[in-house]
Amino acid sequence: MMRRIAVLDAPTNLGLRPPTASSVPGCGKAPGALRDHGLLARLRARDAGCLTPPRYDPGDWRPGDGVCHAPEISAYSAALADRIGAIIDRGEFPLVLGGDCSVLLGSALAMHRLGEAVGGRIGLVFVDGHSDFRHPGNASYVGAAAGEDLALVTGRGQSDLAAIEGRRPYFRDIDVVVLGIRAQDEYRLDLQAAGITTRPVPALRAEGAARTAQWAHEQLVDCAGYWVHIDVDVLDPAVMPAVDAPDPGGIAFAELEILLAGLVDTPHCLGVELTVFDPDYDPDGAYAAEIVNTVVAGLAPVAAPGAAPPRLLPADPVAPTPRTGNGRRAERGPAAVPAPAVATDPIGPPEAAANPIGTSAVATAPIGTPAVANGSGDRTPSPGEEPREWLPEPGETGPGPAVGPGLLRRVAVPEVDAPPAGETTPVTDDTA
């Protein structure tokens, strides 16, 4: 059994400032440029089409007006989440071709919906040359969503972007791993204070790309799965300068290939997005060709024989592992009220389920802890109450949104009116 890749174009440039007063960012051309180099054929992927964005028009926006194009980005993100959800429901692996980094809002919304549906949390591996963590709490003003996407998807910023459909945050701080930022990133201390785990380029290179992928997976052991965001400005401009904000000190194409392969070589990885490549800075197509070569090689484990989508099953109760202030996981201690967890294991024959991330045919480590009831759809069973597993009969959809063939085995979690005694609802840092 193979995981079929579905390629969806999201050619939005709404999250970037104009390069000049009379021009528009060129990253909206990226999906077409990558397709021209045979990306779909080489991946043997299904063409999932293109979600056309609204018109790029900053109009009379001025600093202090909030995020530029916010209404358009919000609407586009909801539509993108629908498209990503439809791909996952088919049992396929989405590869989203951006566009700028505001694409992450649509992916994040889709992941939050999925986490609610399966009763667990979805994590984020954020591979980017910049932290994109600017928000009203640490900056004099905001404006370009592509420079604020990580802040927005972790609940910081104006509600029309950070809380679409009343969901806030889409990813919890503890469920985010940031890889590839520069050592002197402007917001590195803010990430540390938030408890967001990071591995800047010097540490990534010291440990190696393969071990860094393994490490990132281990950081998200309490999640039911994770999404991968890749901004190609993680690459050093000496090898790939065709981005809007090149920054020295990045990684090489070979390192990105190894990192990507390690991140996707597990059924816990739910999909990947690629952002910020700007063909306007690539007149002969050489950089597009390099990106395609890297993506094809990096995604090879997804379509390899034996690769399969995840299925989520209840596991033994365990409390999520806390992190210390530097983002590292602390030693596990006894939990006052253990929370039920959600585990995944590969679908398919056991002999085909091995992967270098360390996932066996039946996962033994809990990889998802549902959130305490907080009004956003996350729920926790009462102490001592067993989660009930629902398995569909052929042709049956059962409770909740329909799940595509063979993708997920849905876990029905009993609703509760309030958190159990001694527990409190996690508080999100909302700086809007």
Short mmCIF file of C-alpha atoms in Angstrom, two decimals:
data_model
loop_
_atom_site.label_atom_id
_atom_site.label_comp_id
_atom_site.label_asym_id
_atom_site.label_seq_id
_atom_site.Cartn_x
_atom_site.Cartn_y
_atom_site.Cartn_z
CA MET A 1 0.00 0.00 0.00
CA MET A 2 1.28 3.47 -0.87
CA ARG A 3 0.44 6.96 0.32
CA ARG A 4 -0.64 8.85 -2.75
CA ILE A 5 0.50 12.47 -2.89
CA ALA A 6 -2.01 15.11 -3.97
CA VAL A 7 -0.58 18.45 -5.10
CA LEU A 8 -2.68 21.53 -4.40
CA ASP A 9 -1.65 24.99 -5.62
CA ALA A 10 -2.20 27.88 -3.21
CA PRO A 11 -0.64 30.76 -5.17
CA THR A 12 -1.47 33.54 -2.74
CA ASN A 13 0.79 36.56 -2.27
CA LEU A 14 -1.59 38.40 0.07
CA GLY A 15 0.72 38.02 3.07
CA LEU A 16 3.65 39.99 1.66
CA ARG A 17 4.43 43.66 1.26
CA PRO A 18 4.82 44.88 -2.34
CA PRO A 19 8.46 44.76 -3.54
CA THR A 20 8.02 48.28 -4.92
CA ALA A 21 5.18 50.78 -4.82
CA SER A 22 3.90 49.67 -8.22
CA SER A 23 4.57 45.90 -8.17
CA VAL A 24 3.26 42.75 -6.53
CA PRO A 25 5.20 39.85 -4.96
CA GLY A 26 6.11 37.11 -7.43
CA CYS A 27 5.69 34.09 -5.14
CA GLY A 28 2.20 33.53 -6.52
CA LYS A 29 3.95 32.20 -9.64
CA ALA A 30 5.80 29.50 -7.70
CA PRO A 31 3.35 26.60 -8.18
CA GLY A 32 3.39 27.03 -11.95
CA ALA A 33 7.18 27.28 -12.05
CA LEU A 34 7.58 24.08 -10.03
CA ARG A 35 5.01 22.23 -12.12
CA ASP A 36 6.91 23.25 -15.26
CA HIS A 37 9.84 21.17 -14.01
CA GLY A 38 7.77 17.99 -13.89
CA LEU A 39 7.00 17.95 -10.17
CA LEU A 40 3.68 16.09 -10.41
CA ALA A 41 4.89 13.49 -12.89
CA ARG A 42 8.03 12.79 -10.89
CA LEU A 43 6.01 12.41 -7.69
CA ARG A 44 3.33 10.39 -9.51
CA ALA A 45 0.96 12.68 -7.69
CA ARG A 46 -2.69 13.48 -8.21
CA ASP A 47 -3.39 17.00 -9.40
CA ALA A 48 -5.64 18.48 -6.71
CA GLY A 49 -6.06 21.72 -8.63
CA CYS A 50 -5.54 25.34 -7.72
CA LEU A 51 -7.26 27.54 -5.16
CA THR A 52 -7.23 30.98 -6.76
CA PRO A 53 -6.59 33.76 -4.23
CA PRO A 54 -8.29 37.15 -4.09
CA ARG A 55 -6.76 40.13 -5.88
CA TYR A 56 -3.60 41.61 -4.36
CA ASP A 57 -4.43 45.23 -3.56
CA PRO A 58 -3.05 46.89 -0.42
CA GLY A 59 -5.10 49.98 -1.26
CA ASP A 60 -4.59 52.74 1.29
CA TRP A 61 -3.31 50.45 4.05
CA ARG A 62 -1.05 52.19 6.55
CA PRO A 63 0.97 50.98 9.56
CA GLY A 64 -1.38 50.68 12.50
CA ASP A 65 -4.26 49.37 10.39
CA GLY A 66 -3.65 45.77 11.42
CA VAL A 67 -2.67 43.00 9.03
CA CYS A 68 -2.98 44.02 5.40
CA HIS A 69 -5.49 41.97 3.36
CA ALA A 70 -6.82 40.41 6.58
CA PRO A 71 -10.41 39.80 5.36
CA GLU A 72 -9.16 38.27 2.13
CA ILE A 73 -6.60 36.08 3.92
CA SER A 74 -9.23 34.88 6.38
CA ALA A 75 -11.65 33.85 3.65
CA TYR A 76 -8.89 32.24 1.61
CA SER A 77 -7.64 30.30 4.66
CA ALA A 78 -11.08 28.82 5.31
CA ALA A 79 -11.38 27.73 1.68
CA LEU A 80 -7.86 26.27 1.75
CA ALA A 81 -8.66 24.34 4.92
CA ASP A 82 -11.65 22.83 3.12
CA ARG A 83 -9.46 21.70 0.22
CA ILE A 84 -6.77 20.22 2.49
CA GLY A 85 -9.41 18.42 4.53
CA ALA A 86 -10.91 16.92 1.38
CA ILE A 87 -7.48 15.57 0.36
CA ILE A 88 -6.92 14.01 3.76
CA ASP A 89 -10.41 12.51 3.73
CA ARG A 90 -9.45 10.69 0.53
CA GLY A 91 -6.57 9.05 2.35
CA GLU A 92 -3.99 11.09 0.46
CA PHE A 93 -0.94 13.08 1.48
CA PRO A 94 -1.35 16.80 0.67
CA LEU A 95 1.54 18.79 -0.79
CA VAL A 96 0.49 22.44 -0.83
CA LEU A 97 2.46 24.71 -3.15
CA GLY A 98 2.40 28.33 -1.95
CA GLY A 99 2.42 31.27 -2.24
CA ASP A 100 3.63 33.14 0.76
CA CYS A 101 3.69 31.93 4.36
CA SER A 102 0.12 33.06 5.06
CA VAL A 103 -0.74 29.69 3.48
CA LEU A 104 0.01 28.28 6.93
CA LEU A 105 -3.23 29.74 8.30
CA GLY A 106 -5.32 27.54 6.02
CA SER A 107 -3.25 24.47 6.83
CA ALA A 108 -3.43 25.23 10.55
CA LEU A 109 -7.19 25.59 10.42
CA ALA A 110 -7.46 22.24 8.63
CA MET A 111 -5.26 20.60 11.29
CA HIS A 112 -7.31 22.04 14.15
CA ARG A 113 -10.49 20.71 12.55
CA LEU A 114 -8.85 17.30 12.20
CA GLY A 115 -7.61 17.31 15.78
CA GLU A 116 -11.11 18.10 17.01
CA ALA A 117 -12.54 15.30 14.87
CA VAL A 118 -10.17 12.65 16.25
CA GLY A 119 -10.08 13.89 19.84
CA GLY A 120 -6.36 14.73 19.83
CA ARG A 121 -3.93 17.52 19.08
CA ILE A 122 -2.03 18.09 15.85
CA GLY A 123 1.48 19.50 15.98
CA LEU A 124 3.52 21.68 13.65
CA VAL A 125 7.10 21.35 12.39
CA PHE A 126 8.00 24.85 11.22
CA VAL A 127 11.02 24.80 8.90
CA ASP A 128 11.82 28.42 8.10
CA GLY A 129 14.74 30.81 7.92
CA HIS A 130 12.77 33.26 10.07
CA SER A 131 10.59 32.72 13.12
CA ASP A 132 7.70 34.80 11.71
CA PHE A 133 6.72 35.51 15.31
CA ARG A 134 5.97 39.23 15.10
CA HIS A 135 2.74 40.16 16.89
CA PRO A 136 1.23 43.16 18.74
CA GLY A 137 2.91 42.07 21.97
CA ASN A 138 6.46 42.41 20.64
CA ALA A 139 6.24 44.83 17.71
CA SER A 140 5.14 48.43 17.25
CA TYR A 141 2.79 47.36 14.46
CA VAL A 142 1.90 44.36 12.31
CA GLY A 143 1.14 44.35 8.62
CA ALA A 144 2.37 41.40 6.54
CA ALA A 145 0.83 38.09 7.54
CA ALA A 146 3.75 36.16 6.02
CA GLY A 147 6.00 37.67 8.70
CA GLU A 148 3.51 36.88 11.44
CA ASP A 149 2.17 33.46 10.50
CA LEU A 150 3.67 31.51 13.41
CA ALA A 151 2.39 34.09 15.87
CA LEU A 152 -1.09 33.95 14.31
CA VAL A 153 -1.40 30.16 14.25
CA THR A 154 -0.38 30.01 17.92
CA GLY A 155 -3.18 32.43 18.83
CA ARG A 156 -1.38 35.78 18.89
CA GLY A 157 -2.86 38.64 16.91
CA GLN A 158 -6.16 39.88 15.59
CA SER A 159 -9.03 37.47 15.91
CA ASP A 160 -10.14 37.52 12.27
CA LEU A 161 -6.90 35.68 11.46
CA ALA A 162 -5.86 34.03 14.74
CA ALA A 163 -9.33 32.71 15.62
CA ILE A 164 -11.10 31.77 12.38
CA GLU A 165 -14.28 29.79 13.19
CA GLY A 166 -13.67 30.64 16.85
CA ARG A 167 -10.66 28.28 16.97
CA ARG A 168 -7.76 29.70 18.94
CA PRO A 169 -5.00 28.68 18.91
CA TYR A 170 -4.75 26.35 15.92
CA PHE A 171 -1.52 24.95 17.39
CA ARG A 172 -0.49 25.11 21.04
CA ASP A 173 2.97 26.45 21.81
CA ILE A 174 4.05 23.12 23.25
CA ASP A 175 3.05 21.38 19.99
CA VAL A 176 5.33 23.48 17.75
CA VAL A 177 8.93 22.73 16.74
CA VAL A 178 10.86 25.43 14.85
CA LEU A 179 13.83 24.37 12.70
CA GLY A 180 16.29 26.36 10.61
CA ILE A 181 15.94 29.89 11.96
CA ARG A 182 19.12 31.92 12.07
CA ALA A 183 21.10 32.00 15.30
CA GLN A 184 20.32 35.69 15.89
CA ASP A 185 16.63 35.62 14.93
CA GLU A 186 14.87 38.74 16.18
CA TYR A 187 12.23 36.82 18.12
CA ARG A 188 14.29 33.87 19.38
CA LEU A 189 13.90 34.94 23.01
CA ASP A 190 10.13 35.30 22.59
CA LEU A 191 9.97 31.76 21.26
CA GLN A 192 11.94 30.53 24.25
CA ALA A 193 9.70 32.39 26.68
CA ALA A 194 6.64 30.85 25.05
CA GLY A 195 8.07 27.33 25.44
CA ILE A 196 8.28 26.79 21.68
CA THR A 197 11.07 24.33 20.90
CA THR A 198 13.65 25.59 18.42
CA ARG A 199 16.74 24.28 16.68
CA PRO A 200 18.54 27.10 14.83
CA VAL A 201 20.85 26.37 11.92
CA PRO A 202 24.07 25.96 13.96
CA ALA A 203 22.46 23.29 16.17
CA LEU A 204 20.74 21.66 13.20
CA ARG A 205 24.06 21.32 11.41
CA ALA A 206 25.88 20.14 14.52
CA GLU A 207 23.35 17.35 15.08
CA GLY A 208 22.76 16.62 11.40
CA ALA A 209 19.58 16.80 9.37
CA ALA A 210 18.56 13.17 9.88
CA ARG A 211 18.97 13.29 13.66
CA THR A 212 17.18 16.65 13.75
CA ALA A 213 14.16 15.12 11.99
CA GLN A 214 14.15 12.30 14.56
CA TRP A 215 14.45 14.83 17.37
CA ALA A 216 11.57 16.93 16.01
CA HIS A 217 9.36 13.87 15.88
CA GLU A 218 10.22 13.06 19.49
CA GLN A 219 9.26 16.58 20.59
CA LEU A 220 5.74 15.95 19.26
CA VAL A 221 5.30 12.57 20.90
CA ASP A 222 2.14 13.79 22.67
CA CYS A 223 0.44 14.76 19.39
CA ALA A 224 -1.78 12.62 17.20
CA GLY A 225 0.13 13.75 14.12
CA TYR A 226 1.82 16.81 12.68
CA TRP A 227 1.95 19.15 9.70
CA VAL A 228 5.19 20.33 8.07
CA HIS A 229 5.69 23.92 6.91
CA ILE A 230 8.73 24.63 4.72
CA ASP A 231 9.73 28.14 3.73
CA VAL A 232 12.51 27.82 1.17
CA ASP A 233 14.31 30.80 2.71
CA VAL A 234 15.60 28.22 5.20
CA LEU A 235 18.15 27.63 2.42
CA ASP A 236 21.25 29.78 2.32
CA PRO A 237 21.00 32.53 -0.32
CA ALA A 238 24.35 31.35 -1.68
CA VAL A 239 22.49 28.33 -3.08
CA MET A 240 18.92 29.69 -3.33
CA PRO A 241 18.43 33.47 -3.32
CA ALA A 242 15.02 33.51 -5.06
CA VAL A 243 12.98 34.57 -2.03
CA ASP A 244 11.64 37.89 -0.78
CA ALA A 245 13.94 38.09 2.26
CA PRO A 246 17.20 36.15 1.75
CA ASP A 247 19.23 35.81 4.94
CA PRO A 248 22.77 34.40 5.15
CA GLY A 249 23.50 31.44 7.39
CA GLY A 250 21.00 28.93 6.00
CA ILE A 251 21.25 25.26 5.10
CA ALA A 252 22.08 23.53 1.81
CA PHE A 253 19.75 21.72 -0.57
CA ALA A 254 21.15 18.33 0.51
CA GLU A 255 20.39 19.11 4.15
CA LEU A 256 16.84 20.15 3.35
CA GLU A 257 16.32 16.94 1.38
CA ILE A 258 17.49 14.77 4.29
CA LEU A 259 15.46 16.78 6.79
CA LEU A 260 12.29 16.55 4.70
CA ALA A 261 12.73 12.81 4.13
CA GLY A 262 13.12 12.22 7.85
CA LEU A 263 10.07 14.32 8.75
CA VAL A 264 7.71 12.63 6.28
CA ASP A 265 8.95 9.07 6.76
CA THR A 266 6.32 8.29 9.36
CA PRO A 267 2.53 7.90 9.21
CA HIS A 268 2.32 10.66 11.83
CA CYS A 269 3.17 13.28 9.19
CA LEU A 270 -0.11 14.50 7.71
CA GLY A 271 1.14 16.77 4.92
CA VAL A 272 3.63 19.40 3.76
CA GLU A 273 3.45 22.94 2.43
CA LEU A 274 6.15 24.76 0.48
CA THR A 275 6.27 28.55 0.50
CA VAL A 276 7.99 31.80 -0.57
CA PHE A 277 9.88 30.71 -3.69
CA ASP A 278 9.74 33.69 -6.07
CA PRO A 279 10.29 32.87 -9.76
CA ASP A 280 10.80 36.57 -10.51
CA TYR A 281 14.30 36.06 -9.11
CA ASP A 282 14.84 32.87 -11.12
CA PRO A 283 14.80 33.93 -14.79
CA ASP A 284 16.38 30.74 -16.15
CA GLY A 285 14.51 28.32 -13.86
CA ALA A 286 17.66 26.88 -12.28
CA TYR A 287 16.45 27.35 -8.72
CA ALA A 288 13.02 25.91 -9.51
CA ALA A 289 14.75 22.81 -10.87
CA GLU A 290 16.81 22.46 -7.68
CA ILE A 291 13.73 22.83 -5.50
CA VAL A 292 11.87 20.18 -7.50
CA ASN A 293 14.81 17.78 -7.23
CA THR A 294 14.91 18.32 -3.47
CA VAL A 295 11.17 17.90 -2.97
CA VAL A 296 10.98 14.76 -5.10
CA ALA A 297 13.86 13.13 -3.23
CA GLY A 298 12.61 14.35 0.14
CA LEU A 299 9.09 13.00 -0.40
CA ALA A 300 10.28 9.63 -1.71
CA PRO A 301 9.41 7.89 1.61
CA VAL A 302 5.78 9.00 1.31
CA ALA A 303 5.11 7.06 -1.89
CA ALA A 304 7.42 4.16 -1.08
CA PRO A 305 5.88 0.67 -0.97
CA GLY A 306 4.43 0.08 2.47
CA ALA A 307 3.91 3.74 3.30
CA ALA A 308 0.42 4.39 4.63
CA PRO A 309 -1.78 7.09 6.14
CA PRO A 310 -2.14 7.08 9.92
CA ARG A 311 -4.94 5.63 11.97
CA LEU A 312 -5.64 6.98 15.42
CA LEU A 313 -6.37 4.58 18.25
CA PRO A 314 -6.79 5.10 22.01
CA ALA A 315 -3.73 4.32 24.12
CA ASP A 316 -2.91 4.06 27.80
CA PRO A 317 -3.51 7.33 29.67
CA VAL A 318 -0.45 9.51 30.06
CA ALA A 319 0.09 13.18 30.82
CA PRO A 320 1.75 15.36 28.17
CA THR A 321 5.44 15.91 28.73
CA PRO A 322 6.11 19.47 29.92
CA ARG A 323 8.92 21.56 28.53
CA THR A 324 11.30 23.74 30.44
CA GLY A 325 11.78 27.42 29.63
CA ASN A 326 14.37 26.65 26.95
CA GLY A 327 11.93 24.46 25.05
CA ARG A 328 13.49 21.17 26.10
CA ARG A 329 11.28 18.47 27.48
CA ALA A 330 11.43 18.06 31.23
CA GLU A 331 11.59 14.72 33.02
CA ARG A 332 8.22 13.07 33.27
CA GLY A 333 6.67 13.14 36.70
CA PRO A 334 3.47 11.66 38.12
CA ALA A 335 0.35 13.39 36.85
CA ALA A 336 -2.42 14.24 39.28
CA VAL A 337 -5.11 13.35 36.75
CA PRO A 338 -3.80 11.35 33.78
CA ALA A 339 -5.36 12.44 30.52
CA PRO A 340 -6.37 9.93 27.88
CA ALA A 341 -4.10 9.79 24.87
CA VAL A 342 -4.45 8.96 21.21
CA ALA A 343 -1.91 6.71 19.53
CA THR A 344 -1.28 6.05 15.88
CA ASP A 345 0.11 3.12 13.99
CA PRO A 346 0.68 2.49 10.32
CA ILE A 347 -2.00 0.83 8.22
CA GLY A 348 -0.92 -2.17 6.24
CA PRO A 349 1.11 -5.29 6.78
CA PRO A 350 3.51 -5.14 9.75
CA GLU A 351 6.52 -5.91 7.60
CA ALA A 352 5.82 -2.76 5.56
CA ALA A 353 5.40 -0.47 8.51
CA ALA A 354 8.99 0.10 9.58
CA ASN A 355 10.48 3.55 9.22
CA PRO A 356 13.60 5.32 10.48
CA ILE A 357 11.61 7.55 12.81
CA GLY A 358 11.13 4.50 14.99
CA THR A 359 7.43 3.78 14.49
CA SER A 360 6.63 0.10 14.73
CA ALA A 361 3.65 -1.70 13.25
CA VAL A 362 1.70 -0.92 16.42
CA ALA A 363 2.75 2.27 18.17
CA THR A 364 3.55 1.68 21.82
CA ALA A 365 4.14 5.29 22.84
CA PRO A 366 1.14 7.57 23.35
CA ILE A 367 1.23 10.29 20.74
CA GLY A 368 -1.79 12.43 21.38
CA THR A 369 -3.36 14.00 24.43
CA PRO A 370 -6.78 15.59 23.99
CA ALA A 371 -7.24 19.04 25.41
CA VAL A 372 -9.41 19.90 28.37
CA ALA A 373 -12.85 21.12 27.33
CA ASN A 374 -12.39 24.76 26.48
CA GLY A 375 -15.20 25.71 24.18
CA SER A 376 -13.18 25.20 21.01
CA GLY A 377 -14.23 21.60 20.47
CA ASP A 378 -11.33 19.91 22.32
CA ARG A 379 -12.66 17.42 24.82
CA THR A 380 -11.42 15.10 27.58
CA PRO A 381 -13.27 12.01 28.90
CA SER A 382 -14.06 11.92 32.59
CA PRO A 383 -11.43 10.21 34.79
CA GLY A 384 -11.75 6.43 34.56
CA GLU A 385 -14.03 6.57 31.54
CA GLU A 386 -12.78 4.59 28.53
CA PRO A 387 -12.81 6.24 25.09
CA ARG A 388 -15.14 4.44 22.72
CA GLU A 389 -13.80 3.44 19.35
CA TRP A 390 -16.05 3.62 16.30
CA LEU A 391 -15.12 1.63 13.22
CA PRO A 392 -17.25 2.22 10.11
CA GLU A 393 -18.91 -0.52 8.19
CA PRO A 394 -18.50 -0.40 4.41
CA GLY A 395 -20.37 2.62 3.10
CA GLU A 396 -21.09 3.96 6.58
CA THR A 397 -19.94 7.41 7.69
CA GLY A 398 -21.19 7.32 11.27
CA PRO A 399 -20.82 10.21 13.72
CA GLY A 400 -18.89 13.32 12.82
CA PRO A 401 -17.45 14.30 9.47
CA ALA A 402 -16.93 11.47 7.01
CA VAL A 403 -13.44 10.04 6.84
CA GLY A 404 -11.89 8.96 3.58
CA PRO A 405 -11.26 5.30 2.85
CA GLY A 406 -8.67 3.83 5.19
CA LEU A 407 -7.40 7.19 6.47
CA LEU A 408 -8.40 7.34 10.11
CA ARG A 409 -10.23 5.15 12.55
CA ARG A 410 -12.24 7.73 14.40
CA VAL A 411 -12.21 7.85 18.18
CA ALA A 412 -15.49 8.94 19.76
CA VAL A 413 -14.73 10.86 22.96
CA PRO A 414 -17.47 11.41 25.56
CA GLU A 415 -18.42 15.02 26.06
CA VAL A 416 -18.00 16.66 29.45
CA ASP A 417 -19.53 19.83 30.80
CA ALA A 418 -16.46 20.97 32.74
CA PRO A 419 -12.86 19.95 33.35
CA PRO A 420 -12.31 17.29 36.02
CA ALA A 421 -11.51 18.48 39.52
CA GLY A 422 -8.00 19.82 39.82
CA GLU A 423 -7.66 20.61 36.12
CA THR A 424 -7.87 24.02 34.52
CA THR A 425 -8.36 25.09 30.97
CA PRO A 426 -5.01 26.07 29.39
CA VAL A 427 -4.70 29.83 28.91
CA THR A 428 -3.55 31.05 25.51
CA ASP A 429 -1.23 34.01 25.26
CA ASP A 430 -3.53 36.38 23.37
CA THR A 431 -1.79 39.61 22.69
CA ALA A 432 -4.25 40.99 20.18
#
